[in-house]
mmCIF file of C-alpha atoms in Angstrom:
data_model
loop_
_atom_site.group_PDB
_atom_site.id
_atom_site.type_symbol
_atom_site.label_atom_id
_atom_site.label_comp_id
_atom_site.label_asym_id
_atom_site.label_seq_id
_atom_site.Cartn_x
_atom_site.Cartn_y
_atom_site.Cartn_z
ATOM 1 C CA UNK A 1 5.647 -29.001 -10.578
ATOM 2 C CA UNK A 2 9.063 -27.214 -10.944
ATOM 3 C CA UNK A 3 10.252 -23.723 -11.466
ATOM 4 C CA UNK A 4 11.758 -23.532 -15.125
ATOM 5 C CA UNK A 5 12.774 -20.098 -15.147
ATOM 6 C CA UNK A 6 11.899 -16.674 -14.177
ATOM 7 C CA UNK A 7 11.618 -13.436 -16.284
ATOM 8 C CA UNK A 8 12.303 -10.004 -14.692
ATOM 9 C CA UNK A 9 11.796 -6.864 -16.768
ATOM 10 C CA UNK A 10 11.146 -3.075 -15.827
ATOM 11 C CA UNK A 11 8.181 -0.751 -16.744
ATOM 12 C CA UNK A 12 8.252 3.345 -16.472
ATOM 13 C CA UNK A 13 4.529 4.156 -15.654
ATOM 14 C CA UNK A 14 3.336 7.187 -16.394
ATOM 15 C CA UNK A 15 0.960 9.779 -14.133
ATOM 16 C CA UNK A 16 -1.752 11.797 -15.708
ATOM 17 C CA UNK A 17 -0.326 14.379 -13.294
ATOM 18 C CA UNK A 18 2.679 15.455 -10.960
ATOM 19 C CA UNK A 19 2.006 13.863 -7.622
ATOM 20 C CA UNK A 20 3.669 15.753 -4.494
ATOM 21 C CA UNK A 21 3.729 14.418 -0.771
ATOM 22 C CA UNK A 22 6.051 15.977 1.941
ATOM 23 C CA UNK A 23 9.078 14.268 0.408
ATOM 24 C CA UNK A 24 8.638 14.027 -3.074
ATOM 25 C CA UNK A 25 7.284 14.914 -6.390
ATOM 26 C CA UNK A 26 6.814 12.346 -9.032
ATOM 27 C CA UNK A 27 5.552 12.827 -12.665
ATOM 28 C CA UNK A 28 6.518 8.682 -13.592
ATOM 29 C CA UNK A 29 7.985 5.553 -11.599
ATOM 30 C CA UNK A 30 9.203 2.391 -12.456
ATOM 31 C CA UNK A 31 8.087 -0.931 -11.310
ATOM 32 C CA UNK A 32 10.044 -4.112 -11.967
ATOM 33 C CA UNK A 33 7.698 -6.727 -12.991
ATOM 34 C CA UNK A 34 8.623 -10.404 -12.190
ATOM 35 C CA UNK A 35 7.238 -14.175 -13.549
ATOM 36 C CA UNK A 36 7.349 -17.242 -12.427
ATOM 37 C CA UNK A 37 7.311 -20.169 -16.003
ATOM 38 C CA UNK A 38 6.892 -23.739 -14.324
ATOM 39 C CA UNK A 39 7.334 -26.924 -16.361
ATOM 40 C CA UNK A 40 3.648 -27.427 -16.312
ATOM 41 C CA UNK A 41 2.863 -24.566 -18.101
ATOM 42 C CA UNK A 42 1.505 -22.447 -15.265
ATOM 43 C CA UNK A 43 3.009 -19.294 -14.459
ATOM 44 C CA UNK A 44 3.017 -16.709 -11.855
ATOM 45 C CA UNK A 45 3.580 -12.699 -11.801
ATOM 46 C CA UNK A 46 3.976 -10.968 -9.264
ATOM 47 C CA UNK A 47 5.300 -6.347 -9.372
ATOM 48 C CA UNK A 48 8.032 -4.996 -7.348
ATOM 49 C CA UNK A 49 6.863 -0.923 -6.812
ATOM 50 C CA UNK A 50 10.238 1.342 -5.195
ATOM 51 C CA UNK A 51 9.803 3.442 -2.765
ATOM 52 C CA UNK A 52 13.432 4.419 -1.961
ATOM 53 C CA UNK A 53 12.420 7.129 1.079
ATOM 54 C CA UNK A 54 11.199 4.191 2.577
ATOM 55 C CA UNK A 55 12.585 0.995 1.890
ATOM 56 C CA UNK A 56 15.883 2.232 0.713
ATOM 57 C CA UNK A 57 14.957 0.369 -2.549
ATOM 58 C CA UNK A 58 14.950 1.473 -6.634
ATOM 59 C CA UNK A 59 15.318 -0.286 -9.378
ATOM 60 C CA UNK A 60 18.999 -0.335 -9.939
ATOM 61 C CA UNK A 61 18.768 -2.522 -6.816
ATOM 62 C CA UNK A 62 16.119 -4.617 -7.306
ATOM 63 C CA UNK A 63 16.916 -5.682 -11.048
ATOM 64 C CA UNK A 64 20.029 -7.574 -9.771
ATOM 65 C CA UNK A 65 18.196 -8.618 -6.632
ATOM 66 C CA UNK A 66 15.324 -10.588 -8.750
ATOM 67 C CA UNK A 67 17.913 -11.388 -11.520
ATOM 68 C CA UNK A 68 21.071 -12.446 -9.608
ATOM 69 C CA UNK A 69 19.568 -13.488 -6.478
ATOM 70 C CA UNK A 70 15.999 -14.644 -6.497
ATOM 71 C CA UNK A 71 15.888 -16.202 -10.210
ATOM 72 C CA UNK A 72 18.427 -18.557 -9.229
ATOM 73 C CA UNK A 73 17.332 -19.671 -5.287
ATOM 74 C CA UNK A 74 13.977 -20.291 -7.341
ATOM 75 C CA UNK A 75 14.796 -22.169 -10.469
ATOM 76 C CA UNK A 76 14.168 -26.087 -10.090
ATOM 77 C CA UNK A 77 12.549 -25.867 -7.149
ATOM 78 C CA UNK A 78 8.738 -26.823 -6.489
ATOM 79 C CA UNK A 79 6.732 -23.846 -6.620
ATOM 80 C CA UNK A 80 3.749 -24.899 -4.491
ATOM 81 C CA UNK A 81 6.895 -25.104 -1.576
ATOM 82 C CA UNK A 82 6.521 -21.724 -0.977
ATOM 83 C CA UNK A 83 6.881 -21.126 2.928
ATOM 84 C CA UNK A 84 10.304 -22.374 2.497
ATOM 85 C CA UNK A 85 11.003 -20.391 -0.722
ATOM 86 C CA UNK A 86 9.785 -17.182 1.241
ATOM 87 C CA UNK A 87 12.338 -18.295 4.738
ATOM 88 C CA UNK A 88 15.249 -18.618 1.961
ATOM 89 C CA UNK A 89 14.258 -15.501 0.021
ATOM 90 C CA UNK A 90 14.003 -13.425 3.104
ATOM 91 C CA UNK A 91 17.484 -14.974 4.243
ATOM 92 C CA UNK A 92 19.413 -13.736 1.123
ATOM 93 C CA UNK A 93 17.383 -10.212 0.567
ATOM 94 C CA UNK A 94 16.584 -9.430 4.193
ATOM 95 C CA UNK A 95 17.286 -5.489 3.150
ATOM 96 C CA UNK A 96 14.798 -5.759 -0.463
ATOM 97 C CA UNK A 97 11.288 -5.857 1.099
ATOM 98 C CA UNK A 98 9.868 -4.579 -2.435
ATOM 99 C CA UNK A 99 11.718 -7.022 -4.345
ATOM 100 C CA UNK A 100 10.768 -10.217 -2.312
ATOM 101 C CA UNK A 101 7.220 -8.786 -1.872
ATOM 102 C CA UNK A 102 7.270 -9.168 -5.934
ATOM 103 C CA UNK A 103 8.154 -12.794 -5.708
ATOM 104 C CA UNK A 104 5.707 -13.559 -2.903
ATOM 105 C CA UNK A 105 2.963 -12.541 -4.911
ATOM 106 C CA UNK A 106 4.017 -14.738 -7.775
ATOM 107 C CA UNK A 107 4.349 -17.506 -5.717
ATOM 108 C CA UNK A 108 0.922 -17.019 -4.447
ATOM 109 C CA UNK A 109 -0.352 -16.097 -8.106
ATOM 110 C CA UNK A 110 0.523 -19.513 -9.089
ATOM 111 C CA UNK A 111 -0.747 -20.944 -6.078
ATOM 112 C CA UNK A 112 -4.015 -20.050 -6.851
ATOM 113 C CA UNK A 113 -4.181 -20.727 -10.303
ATOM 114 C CA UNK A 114 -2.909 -24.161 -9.255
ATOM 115 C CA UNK A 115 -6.041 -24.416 -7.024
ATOM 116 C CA UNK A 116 -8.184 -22.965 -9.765
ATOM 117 C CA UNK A 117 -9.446 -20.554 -6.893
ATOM 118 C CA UNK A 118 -9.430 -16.609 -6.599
ATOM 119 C CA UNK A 119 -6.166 -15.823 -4.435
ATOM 120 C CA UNK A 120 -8.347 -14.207 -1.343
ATOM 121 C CA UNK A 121 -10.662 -16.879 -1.596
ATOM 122 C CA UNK A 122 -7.785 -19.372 -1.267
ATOM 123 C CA UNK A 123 -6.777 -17.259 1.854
ATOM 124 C CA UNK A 124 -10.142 -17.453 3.331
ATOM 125 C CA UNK A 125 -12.256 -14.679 2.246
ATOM 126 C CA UNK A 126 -14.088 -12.183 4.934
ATOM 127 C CA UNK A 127 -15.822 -9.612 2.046
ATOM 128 C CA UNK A 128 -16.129 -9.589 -1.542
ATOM 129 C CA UNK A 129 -15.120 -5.646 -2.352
ATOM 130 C CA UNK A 130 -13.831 -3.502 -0.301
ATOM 131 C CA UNK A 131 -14.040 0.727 -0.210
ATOM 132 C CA UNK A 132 -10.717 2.472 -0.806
ATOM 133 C CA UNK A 133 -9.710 5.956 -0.652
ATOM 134 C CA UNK A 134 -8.189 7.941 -3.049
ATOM 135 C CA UNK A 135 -5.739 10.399 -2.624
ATOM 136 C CA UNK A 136 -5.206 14.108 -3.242
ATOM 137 C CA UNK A 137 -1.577 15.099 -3.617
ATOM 138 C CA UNK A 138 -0.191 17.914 -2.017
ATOM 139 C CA UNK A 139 -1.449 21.195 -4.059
ATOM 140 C CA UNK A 140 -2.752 24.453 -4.108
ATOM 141 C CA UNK A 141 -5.860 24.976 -1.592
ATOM 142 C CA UNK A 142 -8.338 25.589 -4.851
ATOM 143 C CA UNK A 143 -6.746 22.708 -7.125
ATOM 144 C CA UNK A 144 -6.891 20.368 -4.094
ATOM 145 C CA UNK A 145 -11.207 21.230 -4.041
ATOM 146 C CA UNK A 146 -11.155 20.844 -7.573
ATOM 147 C CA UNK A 147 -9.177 17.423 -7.742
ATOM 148 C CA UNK A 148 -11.613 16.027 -4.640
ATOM 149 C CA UNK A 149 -14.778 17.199 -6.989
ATOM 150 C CA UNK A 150 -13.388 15.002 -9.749
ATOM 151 C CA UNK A 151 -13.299 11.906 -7.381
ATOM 152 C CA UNK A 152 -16.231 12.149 -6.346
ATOM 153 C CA UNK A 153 -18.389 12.775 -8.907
ATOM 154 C CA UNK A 154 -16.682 9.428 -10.074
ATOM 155 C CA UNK A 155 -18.275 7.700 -6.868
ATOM 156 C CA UNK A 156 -15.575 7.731 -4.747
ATOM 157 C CA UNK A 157 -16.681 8.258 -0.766
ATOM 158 C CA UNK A 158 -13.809 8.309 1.109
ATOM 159 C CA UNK A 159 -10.222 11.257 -0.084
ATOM 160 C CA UNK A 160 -7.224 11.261 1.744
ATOM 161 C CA UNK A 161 -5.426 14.343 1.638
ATOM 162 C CA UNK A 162 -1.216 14.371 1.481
ATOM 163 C CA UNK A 163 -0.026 17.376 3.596
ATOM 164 C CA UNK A 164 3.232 17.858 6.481
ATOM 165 C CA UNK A 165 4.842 20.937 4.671
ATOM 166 C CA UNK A 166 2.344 23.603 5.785
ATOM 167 C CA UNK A 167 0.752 23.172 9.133
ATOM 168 C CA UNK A 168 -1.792 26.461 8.624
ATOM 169 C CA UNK A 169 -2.101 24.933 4.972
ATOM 170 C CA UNK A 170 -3.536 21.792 6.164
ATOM 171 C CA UNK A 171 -5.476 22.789 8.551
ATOM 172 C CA UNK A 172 -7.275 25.626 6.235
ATOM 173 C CA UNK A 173 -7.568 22.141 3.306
ATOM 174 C CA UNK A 174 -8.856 19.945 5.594
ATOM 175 C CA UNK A 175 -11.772 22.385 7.059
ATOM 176 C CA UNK A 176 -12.484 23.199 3.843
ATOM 177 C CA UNK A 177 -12.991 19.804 2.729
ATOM 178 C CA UNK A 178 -15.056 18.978 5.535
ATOM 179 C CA UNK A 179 -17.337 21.384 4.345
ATOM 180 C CA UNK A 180 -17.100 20.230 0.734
ATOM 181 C CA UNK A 181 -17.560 16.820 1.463
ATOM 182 C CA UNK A 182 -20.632 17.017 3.926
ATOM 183 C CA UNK A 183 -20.415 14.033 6.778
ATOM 184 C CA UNK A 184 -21.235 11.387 4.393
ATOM 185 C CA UNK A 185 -17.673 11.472 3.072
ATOM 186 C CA UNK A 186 -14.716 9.794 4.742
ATOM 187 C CA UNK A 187 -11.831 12.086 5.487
ATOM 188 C CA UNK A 188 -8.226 10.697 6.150
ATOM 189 C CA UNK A 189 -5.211 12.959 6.236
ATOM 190 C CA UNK A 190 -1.237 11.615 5.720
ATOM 191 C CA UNK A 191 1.519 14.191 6.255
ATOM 192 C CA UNK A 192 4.354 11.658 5.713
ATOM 193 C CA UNK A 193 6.757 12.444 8.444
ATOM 194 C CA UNK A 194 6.262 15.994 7.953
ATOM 195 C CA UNK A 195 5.422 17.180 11.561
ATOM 196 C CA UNK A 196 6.701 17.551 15.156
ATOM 197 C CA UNK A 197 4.953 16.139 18.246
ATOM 198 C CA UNK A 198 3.700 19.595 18.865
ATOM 199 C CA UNK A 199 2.334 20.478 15.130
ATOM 200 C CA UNK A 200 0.554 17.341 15.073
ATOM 201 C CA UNK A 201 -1.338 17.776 18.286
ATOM 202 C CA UNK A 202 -2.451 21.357 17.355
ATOM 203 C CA UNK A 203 -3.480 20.114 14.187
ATOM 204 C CA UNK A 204 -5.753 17.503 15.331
ATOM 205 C CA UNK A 205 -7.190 20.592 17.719
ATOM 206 C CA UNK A 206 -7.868 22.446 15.082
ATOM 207 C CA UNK A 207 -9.382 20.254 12.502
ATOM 208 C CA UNK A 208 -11.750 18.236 15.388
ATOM 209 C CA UNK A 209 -15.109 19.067 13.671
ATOM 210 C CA UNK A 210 -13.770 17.655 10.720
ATOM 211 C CA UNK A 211 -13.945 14.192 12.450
ATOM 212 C CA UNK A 212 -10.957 12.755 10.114
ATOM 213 C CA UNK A 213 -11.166 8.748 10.174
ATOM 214 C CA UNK A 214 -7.124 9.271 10.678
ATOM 215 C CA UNK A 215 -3.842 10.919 11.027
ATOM 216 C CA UNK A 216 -1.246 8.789 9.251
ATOM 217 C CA UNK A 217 2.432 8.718 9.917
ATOM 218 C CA UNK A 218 2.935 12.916 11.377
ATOM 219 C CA UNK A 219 6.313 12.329 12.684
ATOM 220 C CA UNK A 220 9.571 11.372 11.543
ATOM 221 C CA UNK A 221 9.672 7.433 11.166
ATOM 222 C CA UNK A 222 12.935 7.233 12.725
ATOM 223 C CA UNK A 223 11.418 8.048 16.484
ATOM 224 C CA UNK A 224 8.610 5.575 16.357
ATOM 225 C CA UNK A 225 8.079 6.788 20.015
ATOM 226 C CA UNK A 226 6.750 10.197 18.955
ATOM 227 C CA UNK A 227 3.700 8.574 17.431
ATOM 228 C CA UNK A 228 2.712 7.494 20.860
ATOM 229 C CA UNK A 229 3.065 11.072 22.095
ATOM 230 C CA UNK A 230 1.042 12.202 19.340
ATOM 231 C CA UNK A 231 -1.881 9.463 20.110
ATOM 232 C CA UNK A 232 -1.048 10.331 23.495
ATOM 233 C CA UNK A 233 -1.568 14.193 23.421
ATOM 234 C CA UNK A 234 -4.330 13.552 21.262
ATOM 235 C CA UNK A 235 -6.611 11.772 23.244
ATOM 236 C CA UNK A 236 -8.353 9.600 20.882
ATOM 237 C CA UNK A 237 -9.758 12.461 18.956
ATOM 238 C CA UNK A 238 -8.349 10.772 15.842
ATOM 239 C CA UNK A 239 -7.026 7.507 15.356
ATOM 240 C CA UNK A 240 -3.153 7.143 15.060
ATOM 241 C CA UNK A 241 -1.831 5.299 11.840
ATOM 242 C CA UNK A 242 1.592 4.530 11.524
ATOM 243 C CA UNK A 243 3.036 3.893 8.141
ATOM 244 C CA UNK A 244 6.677 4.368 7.424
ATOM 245 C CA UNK A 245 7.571 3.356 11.160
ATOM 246 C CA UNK A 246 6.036 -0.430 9.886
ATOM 247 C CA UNK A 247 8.144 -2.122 7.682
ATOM 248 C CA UNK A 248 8.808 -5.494 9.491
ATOM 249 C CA UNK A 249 7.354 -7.745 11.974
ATOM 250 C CA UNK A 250 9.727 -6.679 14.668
ATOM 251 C CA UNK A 251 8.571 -2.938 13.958
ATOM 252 C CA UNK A 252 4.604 -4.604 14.076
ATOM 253 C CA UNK A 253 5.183 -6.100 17.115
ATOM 254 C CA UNK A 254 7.294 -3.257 18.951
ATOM 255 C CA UNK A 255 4.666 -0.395 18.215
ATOM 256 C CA UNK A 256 1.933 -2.821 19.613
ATOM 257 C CA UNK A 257 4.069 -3.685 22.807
ATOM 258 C CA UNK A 258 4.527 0.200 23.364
ATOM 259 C CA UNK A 259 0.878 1.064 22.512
ATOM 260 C CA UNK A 260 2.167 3.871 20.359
ATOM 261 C CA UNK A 261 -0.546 3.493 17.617
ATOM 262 C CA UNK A 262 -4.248 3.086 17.053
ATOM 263 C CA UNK A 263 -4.029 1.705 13.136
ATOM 264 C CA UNK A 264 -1.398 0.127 11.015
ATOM 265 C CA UNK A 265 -1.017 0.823 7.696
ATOM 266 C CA UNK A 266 0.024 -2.410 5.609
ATOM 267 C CA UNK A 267 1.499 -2.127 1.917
ATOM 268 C CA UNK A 268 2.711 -5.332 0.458
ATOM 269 C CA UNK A 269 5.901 -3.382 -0.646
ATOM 270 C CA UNK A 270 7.033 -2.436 2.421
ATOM 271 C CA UNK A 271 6.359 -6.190 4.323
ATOM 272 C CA UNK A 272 8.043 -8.319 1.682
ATOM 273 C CA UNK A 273 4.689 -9.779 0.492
ATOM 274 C CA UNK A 274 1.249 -11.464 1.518
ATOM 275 C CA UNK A 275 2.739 -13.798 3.835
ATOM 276 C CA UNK A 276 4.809 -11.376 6.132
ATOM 277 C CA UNK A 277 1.749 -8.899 6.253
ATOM 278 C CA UNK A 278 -0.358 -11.933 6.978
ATOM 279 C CA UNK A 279 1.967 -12.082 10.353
ATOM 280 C CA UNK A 280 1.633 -8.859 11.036
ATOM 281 C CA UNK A 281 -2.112 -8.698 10.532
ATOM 282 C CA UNK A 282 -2.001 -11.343 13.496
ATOM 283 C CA UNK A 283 0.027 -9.016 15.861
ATOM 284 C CA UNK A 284 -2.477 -5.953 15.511
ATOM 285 C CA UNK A 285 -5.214 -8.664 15.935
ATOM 286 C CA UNK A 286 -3.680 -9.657 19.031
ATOM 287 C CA UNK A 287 -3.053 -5.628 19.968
ATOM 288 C CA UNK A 288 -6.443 -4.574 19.153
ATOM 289 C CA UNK A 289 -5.085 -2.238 16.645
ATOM 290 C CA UNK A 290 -7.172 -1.582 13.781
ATOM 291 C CA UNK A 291 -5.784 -2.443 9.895
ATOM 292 C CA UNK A 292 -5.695 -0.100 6.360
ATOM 293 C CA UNK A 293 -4.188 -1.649 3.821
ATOM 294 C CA UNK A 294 -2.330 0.634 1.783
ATOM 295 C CA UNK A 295 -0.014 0.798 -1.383
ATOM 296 C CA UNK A 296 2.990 2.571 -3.051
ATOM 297 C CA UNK A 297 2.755 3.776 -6.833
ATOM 298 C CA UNK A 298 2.250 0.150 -7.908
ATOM 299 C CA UNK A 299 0.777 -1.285 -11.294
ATOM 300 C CA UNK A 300 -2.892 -2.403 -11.069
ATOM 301 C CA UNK A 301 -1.472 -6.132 -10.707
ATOM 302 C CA UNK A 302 0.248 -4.900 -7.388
ATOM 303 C CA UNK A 303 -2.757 -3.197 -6.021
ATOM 304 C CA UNK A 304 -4.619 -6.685 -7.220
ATOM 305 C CA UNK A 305 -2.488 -8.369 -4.789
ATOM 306 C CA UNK A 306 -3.134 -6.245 -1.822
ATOM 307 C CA UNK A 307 -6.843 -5.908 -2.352
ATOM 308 C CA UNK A 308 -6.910 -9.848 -2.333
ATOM 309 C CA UNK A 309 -4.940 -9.713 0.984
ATOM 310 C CA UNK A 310 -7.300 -6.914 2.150
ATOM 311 C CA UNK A 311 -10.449 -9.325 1.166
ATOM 312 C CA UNK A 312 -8.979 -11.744 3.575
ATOM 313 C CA UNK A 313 -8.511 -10.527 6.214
ATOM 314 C CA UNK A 314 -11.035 -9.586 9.352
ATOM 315 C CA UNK A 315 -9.298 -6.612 10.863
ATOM 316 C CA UNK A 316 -9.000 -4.538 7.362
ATOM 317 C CA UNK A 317 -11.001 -1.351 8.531
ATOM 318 C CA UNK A 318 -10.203 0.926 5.868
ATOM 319 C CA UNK A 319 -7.962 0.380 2.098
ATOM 320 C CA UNK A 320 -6.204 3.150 0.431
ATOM 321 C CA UNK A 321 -5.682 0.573 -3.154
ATOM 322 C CA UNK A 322 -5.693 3.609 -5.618
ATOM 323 C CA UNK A 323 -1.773 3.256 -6.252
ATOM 324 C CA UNK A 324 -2.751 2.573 -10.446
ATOM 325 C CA UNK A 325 -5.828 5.655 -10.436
ATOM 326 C CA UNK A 326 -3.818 7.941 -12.424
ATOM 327 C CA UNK A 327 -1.633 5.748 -14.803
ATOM 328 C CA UNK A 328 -1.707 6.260 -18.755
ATOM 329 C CA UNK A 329 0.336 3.503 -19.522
ATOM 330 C CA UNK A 330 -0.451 0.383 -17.085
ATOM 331 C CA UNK A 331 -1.574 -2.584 -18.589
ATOM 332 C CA UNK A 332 -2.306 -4.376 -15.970
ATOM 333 C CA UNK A 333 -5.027 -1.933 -14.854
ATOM 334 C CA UNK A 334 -7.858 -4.253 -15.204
ATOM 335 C CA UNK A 335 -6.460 -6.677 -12.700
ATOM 336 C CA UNK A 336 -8.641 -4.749 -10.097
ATOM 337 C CA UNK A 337 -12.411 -3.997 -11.351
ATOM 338 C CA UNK A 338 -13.949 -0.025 -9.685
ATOM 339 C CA UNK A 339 -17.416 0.271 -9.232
ATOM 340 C CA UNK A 340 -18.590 3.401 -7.476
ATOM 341 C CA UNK A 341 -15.691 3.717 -5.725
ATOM 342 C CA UNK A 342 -15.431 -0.362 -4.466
ATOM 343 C CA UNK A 343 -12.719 -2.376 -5.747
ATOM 344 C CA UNK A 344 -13.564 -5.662 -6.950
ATOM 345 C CA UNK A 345 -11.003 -8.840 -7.669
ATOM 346 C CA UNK A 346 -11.871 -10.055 -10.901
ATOM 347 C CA UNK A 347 -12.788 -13.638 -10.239
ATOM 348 C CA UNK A 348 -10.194 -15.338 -12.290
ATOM 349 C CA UNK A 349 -7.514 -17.403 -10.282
ATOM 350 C CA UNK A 350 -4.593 -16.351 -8.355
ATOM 351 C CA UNK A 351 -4.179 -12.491 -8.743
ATOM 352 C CA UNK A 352 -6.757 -12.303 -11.515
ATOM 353 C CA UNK A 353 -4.849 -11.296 -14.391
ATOM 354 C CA UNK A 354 -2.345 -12.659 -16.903
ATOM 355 C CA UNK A 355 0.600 -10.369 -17.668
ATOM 356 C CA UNK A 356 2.642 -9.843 -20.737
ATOM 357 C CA UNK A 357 5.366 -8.160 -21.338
#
């Protein structure tokens, strides 16, 4: 089998509403779709979703970087070679996680339809569905109740709520979700960089009864060592996740030596793909550190491709997949079946789905 070509083209999604976390408010994003055509009449797709806070990437970068850089390295090569595709992609983008994570999943997309097998069946499959959160942007205290209402009379069972601009704000949301909620609803709260050392350790004082399943990323990213003075001050009250301090291995494997975090929170987009976070699934084995995996504002093919990676793995604890939720215009929705809040692949091969443009 040989590459033949590859087609890269952009997509401006949508959202039902504006979304705002501690550093940004979005009302549409684009993702860069990306295909693989092989001679054989197989192909593979894979999405490339910017975040530029936190990989440095958009899509005036990764255009040319699928276009100029991976299109070529790929064409005429065999497809099913794809450890050494993925060393020689990662050689020539080492700075475009997001854009080689989009070629890793075509790769592996292909791979699976080659094998006629379900991609996280292919990679050895622990679970069949998974839970996943969804999340409530940052908002006023009565539109935040209001939004969590609406998930879950759709069946959802476990909110995470954005905050890190308003320490007495979060505290006041995330008491009176508790009581919302009841106990029977998992509570997980994300304030994106948006605290100090100190703000975060009188916020997990204050919201104790609320017995939050995590606190995800309080501190700048920059000073991965505050996030171990967070865990440390807190005293395992609540688990400490760290998500835009993980972006490679070396990063995976630094916050395990130091023992700075309790839970890592893997996106696909941020790792370069399925195979890095596969590696760095191994180091928080190794570390005893628990796993969520997580996504950017990704197409429904994108969140496909982590919830097969989440499916196949043994140390997923928790998945936060809702990237797609609040789309109007993504067509590649369905590559993810929702059923009472559990996400489903949809049993076809690969990723599930066939793309058009």
């Amino acid at each position: 089998m040989k590459i033949l070509r590859c087609e890269v083209w952009p997509v401006t999604l949508k959202l039902r509403a504006p979304f705002t976390i501690a550093y940004s408010t979005l009302d549409e994003t684009v993702n860069v779709f990306f295909r693989i055509v092989t001679d054989t009449g197989l192909t593979g797709c894979g999405v490339a979703a910017p975040d530029e806070m936190v990989t440095g990437e958009n899509e005036t970068t990764i255009l040319p970087a699928l276009r100029e850089t991976a299109e070529p390295l790929l064409r005429g090569s065999d497809p099913l070679k794809m450890g050494m595709l993925i060393e020689k992609l990662g050689k020539v983008l080492p700075k475009e996680p997001t854009a080689r994570a989009a070629v890793d999943m075509a790769l592996f997309d292909l791979l699976g339809k080659k094998a006629h097998l379900p991609l996280f069946q292919l990679l050895g499959a622990c679970r069949s569905s998974i839970k996943t959160s969804v999340t409530v942007g940052i908002m006023p205290l009565e539109e935040t109740l209001e939004e969590t209402r609406r998930w879950i009379a759709k069946g959802f069972s476990a909110i995470k709520l954005k905050g890190g601009l308003n320490l007495e704000e979060d505290i006041r949301k995330v008491r009176r979700l508790r009581e919302l909620l009841g106990p029977g609803v998992g509570l997980r709260f994300d304030a994106n960089q948006g605290y100090s050392v100190e703000e975060a350790q009188r916020f997990i004082e204050e919201t104790a009864l609320a017995k939050l399943e995590a606190i995800e990323q309080p501190t700048p990213a920059a000073s991965p060592s505050l996030l171990g003075d967070v865990r440390a001050g807190g005293r395992g009250v609540v688990p400490v996740m760290a998500d835009e301090s993980l972006l490679k291995l070396s990063d995976a494997f630094h916050l395990a030596r130091k023992k700075l975090v309790d839970m890592l929170n893997i996106k696909l987009m941020k790792t370069g793909g399925i195979r890095p976070a596969e590696r760095i699934a191994a180091i928080a084995r190794a570390a005893g550190q628990e796993i969520m995996v997580g996504c950017m504002d990704e197409a429904g093919l994108g969140v496909a491709a982590g919830l097969h990676f989440a499916l196949a793995q043994p140390d997923v604890r928790y998945a936060d997949l809702d990237g797609y939720f609040d789309f109007t215009n993504d067509t590649t929705a369905s590559a993810v079946q929702v059923k009472n809040g559990l996400l489903y692949p949809t049993g076809e091969p690969g990723l599930g789905f066939e793309v058009s443009m």
